[in-house]
Short mmCIF file of C-alpha atoms in Angstrom, two decimals:
data_model
loop_
_atom_site.label_atom_id
_atom_site.label_comp_id
_atom_site.label_asym_id
_atom_site.label_seq_id
_atom_site.Cartn_x
_atom_site.Cartn_y
_atom_site.Cartn_z
CA UNK T 140 11.25 -2.12 0.49
CA UNK T 141 10.39 -3.02 4.46
CA UNK T 142 7.42 -3.96 6.29
CA UNK T 143 4.58 -1.86 5.75
CA UNK T 144 2.77 -0.14 9.08
CA UNK T 145 -0.33 2.16 9.30
CA UNK T 146 0.90 5.98 9.83
CA UNK T 147 -1.16 8.89 9.11
CA UNK T 148 1.88 11.76 9.57
CA UNK T 149 4.43 10.72 7.14
CA UNK T 150 6.97 13.16 7.27
CA UNK T 151 7.32 12.98 3.05
CA UNK T 152 3.81 14.37 2.74
CA UNK T 153 3.61 18.05 2.86
CA UNK T 154 0.22 18.57 5.08
CA UNK T 155 0.09 22.38 3.99
CA UNK T 156 0.27 22.15 0.06
CA UNK T 157 -3.03 20.91 -1.30
CA UNK T 158 -1.25 19.58 -4.50
CA UNK T 159 0.17 16.34 -2.41
CA UNK T 160 -2.77 14.46 -1.87
CA UNK T 161 -2.46 14.52 1.90
CA UNK T 162 -6.15 14.30 2.61
CA UNK T 163 -6.91 11.76 0.31
CA UNK T 164 -3.25 9.63 1.82
CA UNK T 165 -4.84 10.24 5.24
CA UNK T 166 -8.58 8.94 4.15
CA UNK T 167 -6.83 5.76 2.58
CA UNK T 168 -4.41 5.06 5.32
CA UNK T 169 -6.96 5.62 7.84
CA UNK T 170 -8.87 3.10 6.15
CA UNK T 171 -6.29 0.40 5.98
CA UNK T 172 -6.23 0.74 1.97
CA UNK T 173 -2.55 2.17 1.86
CA UNK T 174 0.27 2.34 4.43
CA UNK T 175 3.52 3.93 5.24
CA UNK T 176 7.11 1.85 4.95
CA UNK T 177 8.36 0.53 8.80
CA UNK T 178 10.66 3.47 8.11
CA UNK T 179 7.89 6.01 8.75
CA UNK T 180 7.72 7.28 5.16
CA UNK T 181 4.98 6.75 2.60
CA UNK T 182 7.01 6.65 -0.30
CA UNK T 183 5.65 9.84 -1.73
CA UNK T 184 6.77 10.67 -5.54
CA UNK T 185 8.15 7.16 -5.75
CA UNK T 186 7.10 4.53 -8.57
CA UNK T 187 3.98 2.33 -8.12
CA UNK T 188 4.21 -1.26 -9.40
CA UNK T 189 1.16 -3.64 -10.32
CA UNK T 190 2.03 -4.89 -6.99
CA UNK T 191 0.73 -1.72 -5.30
CA UNK T 192 -2.13 -0.99 -7.31
CA UNK T 193 -3.46 -4.42 -7.08
CA UNK T 194 -2.90 -4.43 -3.11
CA UNK T 195 -4.81 -1.51 -2.83
CA UNK T 196 -7.82 -2.54 -4.78
CA UNK T 197 -7.52 -6.21 -2.45
CA UNK T 198 -7.52 -4.09 0.98
CA UNK T 199 -10.51 -1.93 -0.53
CA UNK T 200 -12.44 -4.88 -1.33
CA UNK T 201 -12.36 -6.01 2.52
CA UNK T 202 -9.68 -7.98 2.08
CA UNK T 203 -11.94 -11.08 0.99
CA UNK T 204 -10.84 -14.74 1.86
CA UNK T 205 -9.71 -16.73 -1.85
CA UNK T 206 -9.54 -20.23 -2.62
CA UNK T 207 -7.43 -20.24 -5.44
CA UNK T 208 -3.71 -19.03 -6.28
CA UNK T 209 -3.32 -17.46 -10.12
CA UNK T 210 0.54 -17.00 -9.29
CA UNK T 211 2.45 -14.33 -11.00
CA UNK T 212 5.83 -14.77 -12.47
CA UNK T 213 7.05 -11.20 -10.36
CA UNK T 214 5.91 -12.05 -7.32
CA UNK T 215 8.51 -13.46 -4.86
CA UNK T 216 8.51 -14.94 -1.15
CA UNK T 217 10.02 -11.13 -0.34
CA UNK T 218 7.22 -9.21 -2.40
CA UNK T 219 6.03 -6.88 0.00
CA UNK T 220 3.60 -6.83 0.80
CA UNK T 221 3.46 -10.48 -0.95
CA UNK T 222 0.33 -12.00 1.43
CA UNK T 223 -1.98 -9.40 0.60
CA UNK T 224 -0.79 -9.41 -3.43
CA UNK T 225 -0.99 -13.35 -3.42
CA UNK T 226 -4.39 -12.88 -1.75
CA UNK T 227 -5.44 -10.49 -4.36
#
């Protein structure tokens, strides 16, 4: 895990194989909903956690401002991306 950055050419995504969902990955990356890792990879095939889905939904909703917190026991200061998850 690490700092997330925008990228549309992930080395771990096979763009020649439609079964890898590369068009969808590129589309959602261009919208800023999903982001690759600082090492340039997407994390293709890696298990997804609750934080991933929540952050994607939050970003898809336009990253709205929030005025309350609902802390989760499994979210810490080192959870990536902590700010998006907290705001969601």
